[in-house]
PDB file of C-alpha atoms in Angstrom:
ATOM      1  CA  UNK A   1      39.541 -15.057  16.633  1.00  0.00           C
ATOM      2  CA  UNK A   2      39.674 -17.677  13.625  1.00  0.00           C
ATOM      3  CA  UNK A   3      41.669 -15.594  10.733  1.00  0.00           C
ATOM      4  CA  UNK A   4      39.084 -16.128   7.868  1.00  0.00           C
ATOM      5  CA  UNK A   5      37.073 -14.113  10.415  1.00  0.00           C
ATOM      6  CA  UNK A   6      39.338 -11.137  10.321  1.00  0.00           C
ATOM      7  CA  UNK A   7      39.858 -11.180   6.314  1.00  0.00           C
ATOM      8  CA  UNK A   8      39.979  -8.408   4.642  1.00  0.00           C
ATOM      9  CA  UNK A   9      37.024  -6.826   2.705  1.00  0.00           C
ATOM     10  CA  UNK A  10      36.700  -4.763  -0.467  1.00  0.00           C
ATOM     11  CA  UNK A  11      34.267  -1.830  -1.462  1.00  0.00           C
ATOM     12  CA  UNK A  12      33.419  -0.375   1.977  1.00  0.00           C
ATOM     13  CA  UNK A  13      31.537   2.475   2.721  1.00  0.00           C
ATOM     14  CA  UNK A  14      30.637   3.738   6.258  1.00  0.00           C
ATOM     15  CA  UNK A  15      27.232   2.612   7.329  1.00  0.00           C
ATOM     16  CA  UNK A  16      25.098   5.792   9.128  1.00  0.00           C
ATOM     17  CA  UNK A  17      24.133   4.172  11.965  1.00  0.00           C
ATOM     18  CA  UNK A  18      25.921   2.289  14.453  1.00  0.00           C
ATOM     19  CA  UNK A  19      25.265  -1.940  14.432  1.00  0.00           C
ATOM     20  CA  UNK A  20      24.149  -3.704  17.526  1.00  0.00           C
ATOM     21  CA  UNK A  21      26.876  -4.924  19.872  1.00  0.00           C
ATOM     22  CA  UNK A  22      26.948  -7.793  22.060  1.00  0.00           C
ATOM     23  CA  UNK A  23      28.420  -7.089  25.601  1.00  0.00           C
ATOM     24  CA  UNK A  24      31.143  -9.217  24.687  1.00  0.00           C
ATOM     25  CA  UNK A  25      32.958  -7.700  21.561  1.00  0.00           C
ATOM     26  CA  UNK A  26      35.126  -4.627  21.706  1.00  0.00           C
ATOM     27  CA  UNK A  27      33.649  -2.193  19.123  1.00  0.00           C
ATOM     28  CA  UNK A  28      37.365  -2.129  17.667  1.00  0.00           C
ATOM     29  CA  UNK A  29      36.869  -5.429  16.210  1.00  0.00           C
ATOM     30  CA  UNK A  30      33.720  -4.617  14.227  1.00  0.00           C
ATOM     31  CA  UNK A  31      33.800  -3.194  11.286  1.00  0.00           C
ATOM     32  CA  UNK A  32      30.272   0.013  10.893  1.00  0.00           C
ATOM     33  CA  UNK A  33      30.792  -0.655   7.485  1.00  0.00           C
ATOM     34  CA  UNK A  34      28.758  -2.300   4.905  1.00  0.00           C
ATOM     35  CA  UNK A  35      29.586  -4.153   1.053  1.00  0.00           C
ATOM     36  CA  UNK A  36      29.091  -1.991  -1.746  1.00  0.00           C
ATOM     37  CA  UNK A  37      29.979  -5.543  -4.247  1.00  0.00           C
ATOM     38  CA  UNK A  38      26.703  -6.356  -5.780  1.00  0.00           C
ATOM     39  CA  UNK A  39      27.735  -9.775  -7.342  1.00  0.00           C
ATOM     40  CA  UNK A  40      29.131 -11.934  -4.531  1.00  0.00           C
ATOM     41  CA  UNK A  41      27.604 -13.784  -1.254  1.00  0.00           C
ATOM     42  CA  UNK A  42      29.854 -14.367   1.096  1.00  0.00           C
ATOM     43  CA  UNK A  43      28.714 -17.710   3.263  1.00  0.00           C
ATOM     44  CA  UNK A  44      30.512 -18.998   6.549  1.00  0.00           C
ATOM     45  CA  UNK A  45      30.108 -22.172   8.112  1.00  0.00           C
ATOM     46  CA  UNK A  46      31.461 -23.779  11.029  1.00  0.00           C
ATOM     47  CA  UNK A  47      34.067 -26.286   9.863  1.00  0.00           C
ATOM     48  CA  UNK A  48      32.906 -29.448  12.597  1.00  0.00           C
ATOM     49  CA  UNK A  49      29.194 -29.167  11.658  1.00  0.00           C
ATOM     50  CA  UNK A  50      27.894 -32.682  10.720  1.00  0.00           C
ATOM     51  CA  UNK A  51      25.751 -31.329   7.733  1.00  0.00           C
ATOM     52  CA  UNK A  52      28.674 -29.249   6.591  1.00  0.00           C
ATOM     53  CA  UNK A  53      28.623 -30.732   2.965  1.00  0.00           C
ATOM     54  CA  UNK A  54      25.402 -30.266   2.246  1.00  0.00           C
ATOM     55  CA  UNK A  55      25.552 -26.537   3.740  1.00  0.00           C
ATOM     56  CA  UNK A  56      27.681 -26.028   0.664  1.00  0.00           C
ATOM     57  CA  UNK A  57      25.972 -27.253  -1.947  1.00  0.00           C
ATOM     58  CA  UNK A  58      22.574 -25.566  -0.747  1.00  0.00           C
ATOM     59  CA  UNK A  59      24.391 -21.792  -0.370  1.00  0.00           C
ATOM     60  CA  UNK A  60      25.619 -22.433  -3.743  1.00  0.00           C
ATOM     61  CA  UNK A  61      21.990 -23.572  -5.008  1.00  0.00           C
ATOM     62  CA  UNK A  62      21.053 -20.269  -3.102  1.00  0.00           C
ATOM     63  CA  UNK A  63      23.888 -18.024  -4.862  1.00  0.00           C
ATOM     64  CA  UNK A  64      22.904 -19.370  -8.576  1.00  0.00           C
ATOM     65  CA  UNK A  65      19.266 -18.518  -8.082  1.00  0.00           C
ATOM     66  CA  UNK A  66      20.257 -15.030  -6.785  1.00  0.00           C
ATOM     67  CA  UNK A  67      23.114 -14.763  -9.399  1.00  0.00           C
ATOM     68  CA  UNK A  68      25.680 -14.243  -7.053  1.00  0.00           C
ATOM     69  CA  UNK A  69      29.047 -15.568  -6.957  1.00  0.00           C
ATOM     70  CA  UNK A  70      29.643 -17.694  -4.250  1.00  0.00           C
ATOM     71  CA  UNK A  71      32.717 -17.515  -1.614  1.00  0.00           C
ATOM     72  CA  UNK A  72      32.795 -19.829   1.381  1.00  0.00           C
ATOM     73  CA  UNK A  73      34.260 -19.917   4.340  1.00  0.00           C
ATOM     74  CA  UNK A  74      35.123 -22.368   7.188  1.00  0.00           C
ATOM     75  CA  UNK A  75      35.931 -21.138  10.377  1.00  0.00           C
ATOM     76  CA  UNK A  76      34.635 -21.590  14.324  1.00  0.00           C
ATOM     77  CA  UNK A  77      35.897 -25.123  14.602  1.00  0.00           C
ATOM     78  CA  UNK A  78      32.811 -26.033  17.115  1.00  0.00           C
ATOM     79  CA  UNK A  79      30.299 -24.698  19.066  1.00  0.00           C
ATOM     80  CA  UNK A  80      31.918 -24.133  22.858  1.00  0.00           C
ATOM     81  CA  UNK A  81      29.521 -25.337  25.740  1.00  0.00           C
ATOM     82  CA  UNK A  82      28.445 -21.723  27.447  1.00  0.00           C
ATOM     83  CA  UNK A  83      27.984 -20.267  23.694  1.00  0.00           C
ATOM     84  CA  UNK A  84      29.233 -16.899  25.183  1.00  0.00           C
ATOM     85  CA  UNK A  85      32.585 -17.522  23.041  1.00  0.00           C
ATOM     86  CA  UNK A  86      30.796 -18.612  19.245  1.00  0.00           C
ATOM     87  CA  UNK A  87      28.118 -15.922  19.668  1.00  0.00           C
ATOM     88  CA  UNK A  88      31.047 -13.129  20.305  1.00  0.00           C
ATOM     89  CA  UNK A  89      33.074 -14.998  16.991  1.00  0.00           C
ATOM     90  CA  UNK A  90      29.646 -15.187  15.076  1.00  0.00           C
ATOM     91  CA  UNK A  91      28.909 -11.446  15.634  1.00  0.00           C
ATOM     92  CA  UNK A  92      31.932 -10.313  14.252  1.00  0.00           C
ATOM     93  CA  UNK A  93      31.813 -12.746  10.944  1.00  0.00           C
ATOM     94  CA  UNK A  94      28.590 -11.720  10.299  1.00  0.00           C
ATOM     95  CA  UNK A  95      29.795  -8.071  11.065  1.00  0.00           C
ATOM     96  CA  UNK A  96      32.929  -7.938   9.157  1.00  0.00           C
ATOM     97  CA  UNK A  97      33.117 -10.900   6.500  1.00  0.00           C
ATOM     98  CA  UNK A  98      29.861 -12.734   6.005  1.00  0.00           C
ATOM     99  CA  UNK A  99      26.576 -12.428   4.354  1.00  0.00           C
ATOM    100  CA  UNK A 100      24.971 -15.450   5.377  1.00  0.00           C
ATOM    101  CA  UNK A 101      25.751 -18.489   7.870  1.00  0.00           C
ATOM    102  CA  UNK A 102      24.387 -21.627   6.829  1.00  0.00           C
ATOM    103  CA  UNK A 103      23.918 -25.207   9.348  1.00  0.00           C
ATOM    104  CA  UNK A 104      22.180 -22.974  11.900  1.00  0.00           C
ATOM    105  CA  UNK A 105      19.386 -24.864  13.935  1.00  0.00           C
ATOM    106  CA  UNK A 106      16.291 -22.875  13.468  1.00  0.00           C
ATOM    107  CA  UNK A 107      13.935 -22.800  16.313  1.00  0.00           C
ATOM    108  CA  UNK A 108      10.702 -21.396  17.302  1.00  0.00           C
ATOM    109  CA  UNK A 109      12.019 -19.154  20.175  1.00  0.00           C
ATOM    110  CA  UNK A 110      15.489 -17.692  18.491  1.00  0.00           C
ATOM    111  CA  UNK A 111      17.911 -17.772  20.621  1.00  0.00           C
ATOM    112  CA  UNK A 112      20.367 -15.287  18.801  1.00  0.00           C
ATOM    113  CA  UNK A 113      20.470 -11.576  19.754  1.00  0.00           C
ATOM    114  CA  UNK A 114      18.813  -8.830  18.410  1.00  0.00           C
ATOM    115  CA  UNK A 115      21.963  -8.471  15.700  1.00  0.00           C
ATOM    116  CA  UNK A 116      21.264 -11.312  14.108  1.00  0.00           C
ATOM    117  CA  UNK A 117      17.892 -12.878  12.433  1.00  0.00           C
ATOM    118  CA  UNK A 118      17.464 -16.809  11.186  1.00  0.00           C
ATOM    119  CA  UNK A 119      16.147 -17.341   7.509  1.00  0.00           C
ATOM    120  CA  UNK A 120      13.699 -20.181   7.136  1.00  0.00           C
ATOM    121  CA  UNK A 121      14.551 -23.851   7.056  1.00  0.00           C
ATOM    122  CA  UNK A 122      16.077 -25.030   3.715  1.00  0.00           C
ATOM    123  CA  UNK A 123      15.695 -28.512   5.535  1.00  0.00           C
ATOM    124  CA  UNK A 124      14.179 -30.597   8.573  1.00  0.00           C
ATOM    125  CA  UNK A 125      15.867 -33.534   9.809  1.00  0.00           C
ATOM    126  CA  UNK A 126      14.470 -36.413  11.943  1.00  0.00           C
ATOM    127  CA  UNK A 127      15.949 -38.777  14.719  1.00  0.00           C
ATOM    128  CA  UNK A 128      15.117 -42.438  14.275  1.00  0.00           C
ATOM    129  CA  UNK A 129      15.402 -45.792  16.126  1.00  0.00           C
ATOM    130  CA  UNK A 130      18.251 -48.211  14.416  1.00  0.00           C
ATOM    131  CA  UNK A 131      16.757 -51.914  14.575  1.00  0.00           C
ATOM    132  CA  UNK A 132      17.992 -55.379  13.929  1.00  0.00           C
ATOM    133  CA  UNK A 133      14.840 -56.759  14.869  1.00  0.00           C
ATOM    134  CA  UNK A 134      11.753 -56.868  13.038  1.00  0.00           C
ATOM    135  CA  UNK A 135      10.069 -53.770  14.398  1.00  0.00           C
ATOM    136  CA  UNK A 136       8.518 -50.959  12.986  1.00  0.00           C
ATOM    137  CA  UNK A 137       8.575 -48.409  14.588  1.00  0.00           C
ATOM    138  CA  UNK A 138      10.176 -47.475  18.267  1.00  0.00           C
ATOM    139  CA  UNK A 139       7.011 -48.416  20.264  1.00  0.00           C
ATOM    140  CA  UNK A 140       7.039 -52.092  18.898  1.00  0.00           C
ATOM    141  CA  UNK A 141      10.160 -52.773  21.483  1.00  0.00           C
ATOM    142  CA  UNK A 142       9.592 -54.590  24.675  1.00  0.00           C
ATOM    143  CA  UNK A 143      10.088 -52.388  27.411  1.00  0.00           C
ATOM    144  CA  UNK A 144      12.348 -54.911  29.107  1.00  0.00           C
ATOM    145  CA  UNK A 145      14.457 -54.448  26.461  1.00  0.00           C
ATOM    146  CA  UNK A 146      17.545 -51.835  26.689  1.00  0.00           C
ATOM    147  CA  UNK A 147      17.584 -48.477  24.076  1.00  0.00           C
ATOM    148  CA  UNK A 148      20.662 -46.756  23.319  1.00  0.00           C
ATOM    149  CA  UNK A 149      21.064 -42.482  22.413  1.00  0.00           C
ATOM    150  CA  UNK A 150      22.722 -40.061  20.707  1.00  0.00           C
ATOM    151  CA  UNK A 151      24.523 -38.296  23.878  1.00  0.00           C
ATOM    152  CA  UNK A 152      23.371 -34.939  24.800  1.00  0.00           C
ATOM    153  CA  UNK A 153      21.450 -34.735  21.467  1.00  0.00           C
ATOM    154  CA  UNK A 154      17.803 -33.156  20.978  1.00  0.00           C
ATOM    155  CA  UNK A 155      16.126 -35.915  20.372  1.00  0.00           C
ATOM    156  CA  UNK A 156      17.524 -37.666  23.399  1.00  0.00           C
ATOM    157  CA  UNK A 157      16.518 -35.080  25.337  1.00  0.00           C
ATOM    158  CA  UNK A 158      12.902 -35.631  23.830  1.00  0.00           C
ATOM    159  CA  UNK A 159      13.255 -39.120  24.763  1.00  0.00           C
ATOM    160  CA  UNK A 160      14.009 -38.613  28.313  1.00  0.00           C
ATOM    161  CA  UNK A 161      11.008 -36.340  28.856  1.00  0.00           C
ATOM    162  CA  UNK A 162       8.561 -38.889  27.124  1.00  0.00           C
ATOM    163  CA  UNK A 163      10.333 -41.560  29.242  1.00  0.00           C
ATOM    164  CA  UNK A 164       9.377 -40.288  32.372  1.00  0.00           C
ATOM    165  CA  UNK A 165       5.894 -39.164  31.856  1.00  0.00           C
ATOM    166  CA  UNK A 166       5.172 -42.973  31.117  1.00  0.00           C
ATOM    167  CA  UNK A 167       4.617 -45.359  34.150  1.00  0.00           C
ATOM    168  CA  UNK A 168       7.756 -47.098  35.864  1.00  0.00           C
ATOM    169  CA  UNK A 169       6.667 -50.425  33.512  1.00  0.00           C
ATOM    170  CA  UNK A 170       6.327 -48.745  30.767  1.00  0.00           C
ATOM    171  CA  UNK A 171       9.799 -46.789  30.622  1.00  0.00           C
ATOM    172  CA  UNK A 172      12.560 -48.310  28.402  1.00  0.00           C
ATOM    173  CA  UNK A 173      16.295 -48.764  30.056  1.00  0.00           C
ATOM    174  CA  UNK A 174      18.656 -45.620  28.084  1.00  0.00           C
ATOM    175  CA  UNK A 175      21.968 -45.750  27.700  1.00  0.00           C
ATOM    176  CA  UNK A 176      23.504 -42.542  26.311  1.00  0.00           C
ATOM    177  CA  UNK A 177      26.576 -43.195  23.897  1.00  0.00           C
ATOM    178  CA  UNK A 178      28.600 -40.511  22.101  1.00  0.00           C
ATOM    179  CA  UNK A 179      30.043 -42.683  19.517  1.00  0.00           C
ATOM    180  CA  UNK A 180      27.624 -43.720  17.225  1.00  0.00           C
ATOM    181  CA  UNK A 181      29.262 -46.355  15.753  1.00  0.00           C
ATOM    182  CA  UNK A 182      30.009 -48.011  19.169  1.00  0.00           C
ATOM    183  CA  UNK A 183      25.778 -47.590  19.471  1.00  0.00           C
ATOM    184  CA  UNK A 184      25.439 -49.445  16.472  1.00  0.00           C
ATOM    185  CA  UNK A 185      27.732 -52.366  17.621  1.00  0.00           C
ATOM    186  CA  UNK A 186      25.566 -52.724  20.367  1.00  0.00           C
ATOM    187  CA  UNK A 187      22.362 -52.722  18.306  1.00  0.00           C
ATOM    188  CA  UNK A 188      24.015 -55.798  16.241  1.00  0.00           C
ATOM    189  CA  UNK A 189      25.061 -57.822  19.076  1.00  0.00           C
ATOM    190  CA  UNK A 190      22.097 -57.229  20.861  1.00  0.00           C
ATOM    191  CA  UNK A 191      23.288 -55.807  24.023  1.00  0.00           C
ATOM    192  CA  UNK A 192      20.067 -52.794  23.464  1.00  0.00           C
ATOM    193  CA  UNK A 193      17.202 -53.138  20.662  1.00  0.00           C
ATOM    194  CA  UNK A 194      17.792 -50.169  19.432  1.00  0.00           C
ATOM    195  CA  UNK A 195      19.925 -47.001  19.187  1.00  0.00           C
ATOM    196  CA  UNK A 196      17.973 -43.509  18.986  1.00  0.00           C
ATOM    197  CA  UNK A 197      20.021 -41.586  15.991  1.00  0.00           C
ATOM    198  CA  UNK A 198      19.604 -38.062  14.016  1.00  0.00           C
ATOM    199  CA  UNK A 199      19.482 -38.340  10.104  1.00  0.00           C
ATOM    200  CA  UNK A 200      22.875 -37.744   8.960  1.00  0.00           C
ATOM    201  CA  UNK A 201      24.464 -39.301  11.272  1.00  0.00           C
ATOM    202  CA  UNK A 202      22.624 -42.395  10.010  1.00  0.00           C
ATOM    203  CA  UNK A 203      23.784 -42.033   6.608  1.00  0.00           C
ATOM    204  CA  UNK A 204      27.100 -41.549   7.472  1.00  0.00           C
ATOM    205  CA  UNK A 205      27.236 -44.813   9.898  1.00  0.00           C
ATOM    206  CA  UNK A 206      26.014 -46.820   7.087  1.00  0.00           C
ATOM    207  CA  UNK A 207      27.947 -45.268   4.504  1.00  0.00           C
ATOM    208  CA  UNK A 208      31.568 -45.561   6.158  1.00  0.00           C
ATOM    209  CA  UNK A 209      30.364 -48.987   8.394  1.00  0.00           C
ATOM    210  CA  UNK A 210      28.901 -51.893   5.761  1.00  0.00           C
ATOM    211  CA  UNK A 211      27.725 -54.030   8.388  1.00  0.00           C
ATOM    212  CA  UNK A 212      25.794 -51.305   9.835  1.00  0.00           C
ATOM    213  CA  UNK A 213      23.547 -51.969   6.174  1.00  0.00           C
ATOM    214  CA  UNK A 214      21.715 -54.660   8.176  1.00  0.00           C
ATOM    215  CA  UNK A 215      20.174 -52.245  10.900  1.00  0.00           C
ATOM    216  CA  UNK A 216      16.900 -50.242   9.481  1.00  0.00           C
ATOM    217  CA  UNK A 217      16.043 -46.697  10.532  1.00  0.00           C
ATOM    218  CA  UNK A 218      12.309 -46.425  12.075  1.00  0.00           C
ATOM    219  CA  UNK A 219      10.356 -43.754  13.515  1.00  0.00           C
ATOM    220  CA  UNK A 220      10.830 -43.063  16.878  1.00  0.00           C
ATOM    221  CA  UNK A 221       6.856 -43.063  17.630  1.00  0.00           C
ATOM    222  CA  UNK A 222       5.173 -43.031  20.088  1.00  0.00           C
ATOM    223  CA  UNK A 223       8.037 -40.178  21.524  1.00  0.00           C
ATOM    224  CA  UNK A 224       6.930 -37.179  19.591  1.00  0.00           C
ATOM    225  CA  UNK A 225       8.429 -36.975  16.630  1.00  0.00           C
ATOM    226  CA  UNK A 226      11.830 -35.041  16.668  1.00  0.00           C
ATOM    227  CA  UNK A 227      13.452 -32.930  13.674  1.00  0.00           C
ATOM    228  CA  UNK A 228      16.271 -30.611  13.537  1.00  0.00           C
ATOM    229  CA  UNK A 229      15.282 -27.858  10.757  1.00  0.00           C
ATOM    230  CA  UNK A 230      18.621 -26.345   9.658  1.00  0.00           C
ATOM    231  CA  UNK A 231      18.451 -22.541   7.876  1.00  0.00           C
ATOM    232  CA  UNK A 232      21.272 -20.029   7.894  1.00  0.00           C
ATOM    233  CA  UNK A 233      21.841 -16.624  10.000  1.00  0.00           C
ATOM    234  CA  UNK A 234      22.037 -12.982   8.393  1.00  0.00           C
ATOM    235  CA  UNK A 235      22.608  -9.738   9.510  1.00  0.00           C
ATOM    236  CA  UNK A 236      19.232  -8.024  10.810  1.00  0.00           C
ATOM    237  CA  UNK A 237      19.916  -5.160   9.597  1.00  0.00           C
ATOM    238  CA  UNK A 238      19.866  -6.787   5.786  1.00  0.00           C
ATOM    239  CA  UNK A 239      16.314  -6.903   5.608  1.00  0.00           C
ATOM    240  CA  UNK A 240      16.488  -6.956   1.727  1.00  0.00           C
ATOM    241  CA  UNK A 241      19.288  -9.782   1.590  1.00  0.00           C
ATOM    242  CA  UNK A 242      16.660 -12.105   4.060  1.00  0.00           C
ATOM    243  CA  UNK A 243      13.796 -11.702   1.896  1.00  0.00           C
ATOM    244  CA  UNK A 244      16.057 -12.678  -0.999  1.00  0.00           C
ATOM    245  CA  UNK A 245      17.403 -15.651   0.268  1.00  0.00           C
ATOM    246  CA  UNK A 246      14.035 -16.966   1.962  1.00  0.00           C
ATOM    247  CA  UNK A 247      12.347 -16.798  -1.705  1.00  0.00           C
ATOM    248  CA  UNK A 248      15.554 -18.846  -2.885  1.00  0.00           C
ATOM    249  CA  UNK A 249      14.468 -21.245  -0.400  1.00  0.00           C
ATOM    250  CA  UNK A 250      11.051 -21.181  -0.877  1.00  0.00           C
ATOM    251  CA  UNK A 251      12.449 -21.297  -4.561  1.00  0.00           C
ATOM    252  CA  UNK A 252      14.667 -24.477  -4.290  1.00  0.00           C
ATOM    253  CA  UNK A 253      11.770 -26.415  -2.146  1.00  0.00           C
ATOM    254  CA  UNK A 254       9.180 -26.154  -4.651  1.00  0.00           C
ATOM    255  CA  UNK A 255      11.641 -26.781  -7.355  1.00  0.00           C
ATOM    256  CA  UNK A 256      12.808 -30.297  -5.961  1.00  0.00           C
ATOM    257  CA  UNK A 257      16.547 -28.966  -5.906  1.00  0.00           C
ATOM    258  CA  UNK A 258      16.393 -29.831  -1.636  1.00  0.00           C
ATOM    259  CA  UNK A 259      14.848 -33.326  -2.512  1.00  0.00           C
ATOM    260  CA  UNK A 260      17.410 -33.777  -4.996  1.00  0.00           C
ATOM    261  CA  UNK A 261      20.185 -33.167  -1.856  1.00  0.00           C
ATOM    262  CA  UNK A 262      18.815 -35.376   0.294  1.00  0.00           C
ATOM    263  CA  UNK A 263      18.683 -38.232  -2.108  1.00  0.00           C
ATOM    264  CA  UNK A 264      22.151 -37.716  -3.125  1.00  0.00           C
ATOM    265  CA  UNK A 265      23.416 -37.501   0.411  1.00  0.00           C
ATOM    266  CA  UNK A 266      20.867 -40.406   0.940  1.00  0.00           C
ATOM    267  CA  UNK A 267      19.062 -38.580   4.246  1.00  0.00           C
ATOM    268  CA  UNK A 268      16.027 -38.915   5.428  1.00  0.00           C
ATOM    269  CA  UNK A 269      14.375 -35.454   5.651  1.00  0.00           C
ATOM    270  CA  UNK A 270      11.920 -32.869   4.522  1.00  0.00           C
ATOM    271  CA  UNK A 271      12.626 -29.974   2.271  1.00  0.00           C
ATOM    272  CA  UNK A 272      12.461 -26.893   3.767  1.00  0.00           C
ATOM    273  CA  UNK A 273      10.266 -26.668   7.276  1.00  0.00           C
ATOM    274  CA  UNK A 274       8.229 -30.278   7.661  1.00  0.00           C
ATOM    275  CA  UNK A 275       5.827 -28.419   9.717  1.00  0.00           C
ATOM    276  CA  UNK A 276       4.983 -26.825   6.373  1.00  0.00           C
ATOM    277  CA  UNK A 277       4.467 -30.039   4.634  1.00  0.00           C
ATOM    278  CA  UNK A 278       2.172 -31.407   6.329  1.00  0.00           C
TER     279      UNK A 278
END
């Protein structure tokens, strides 16, 4: 296990009743006991996450409207393939040393056991279609032109399910690429039109590749329109603590603090849950 996991903690007292355990983690590595420190929020993130940066600076935007003192942690190091491995590692952070995960994908139909319980959305971000040509919007490509996506990604998989539900003439050749600035190379020599591609990851491309600037970012209609809404993951059992930070959220949307983020990371995205926007 990842040694900020297994920190230390001060001002324990026993809990009364004994916490959920997955199947997978030894009860000897979790700790029945809960925080008695009124003044800090512990937050844990996983160190690889793409929107790791801004994870920060909205738990510490959460901590200041709470007046809590903020201490974060990096740990994980990725999210393995069968998930068996993170969810054990994530049950004992949230167990033993966190209050809070942030850059969790919240979805509909959790898929987190009954341990653990997803805030709402401090943020939605799309997928879009990088362009050289003069087209806005995905469905303005010629379908005898080639696409290019972002390998084993959800909007890719949105992509392929639109794809095939269209007739044979009316599907678009895919090529899935895992480096996205190799996808972008392609998009300016124009070996494929266009290379499907989720917010940040745009941003970054263009920030750390100039002669990416002279691709544009369009929406990916007519394939449903595809957002990753990121929120953070608390203990269930800290009813109170959820309520808290979903008004902070709530809080921080309504405020413009989110829209603030997203300008000064320069994504495209929603505050909060763009279902709720609308």
């Amino acid at each position: 296990m990842k040694s900020w996991i297994l920190a230390g903690i001060t001002g324990l007292f026993t809990a009364g009743a004994a916490l959920a355990q997955s199947h997978g983690v030894p009860p000897a590595f979790l700790k029945n006991t809960r925080r008695m420190e009124g003044d800090r929020l512990s937050v844990c993130a996983d160190v690889s996450g793409r929107t790791l940066a801004f994870d920060r600076r909205v738990a510490q935007l959460i901590a200041d409207s709470l007046f809590l003192e903020m201490d974060f942690h990096e740990g994980f190091g990725g999210y393995p393939t069968s998930g068996d491995g993170f969810l054990d590692e994530l049950q004992i952070a949230l167990t033993n040393n966190c209050d809070m995960v942030v850059g969790m994908t919240v979805q509909e139909n959790s898929p987190f056991p009954e341990w653990a319980t997803l805030t709402r959305p401090y943020v939605s971000l799309p997928y879009m279609m990088m362009v050289k040509g003069d087209y806005a919007r995905l469905g303005d490509i010629p379908r005898d032109l080639k696409l290019g996506t972002a390998l084993g990604s959800m909007g890719e998989r949105v992509m392929i399910t639109w794809n095939q539900q269209q007739p044979k003439s009316a599907r678009f050749t895919r090529f899935p690429y895992a480096d996205m600035q190799l996808m972008a190379q392609r998009v300016l020599d124009g070996s494929i039109a266009g290379g499907l591609i989720w917010a940040p990851a745009w941003a970054q491309l263009v920030a750390e590749h100039p002669e990416a600037s002279v691709l544009r970012a369009v929406p990916m209609a007519p394939v449903p329109e595809t957002v990753t809404r990121i929120g953070a993951l608390v203990k269930t059992r800290d009813t109170f603590l959820r309520v808290q930070i979903d008004e902070a959220i709530d809080a921080l949307v309504a405020d413009g603090s989110i829209a603030a983020l997203l300008d000064e990371f320069n994504w495209q995205g929603t505050p909060g849950d763009d279902s709720r926007a609308r």
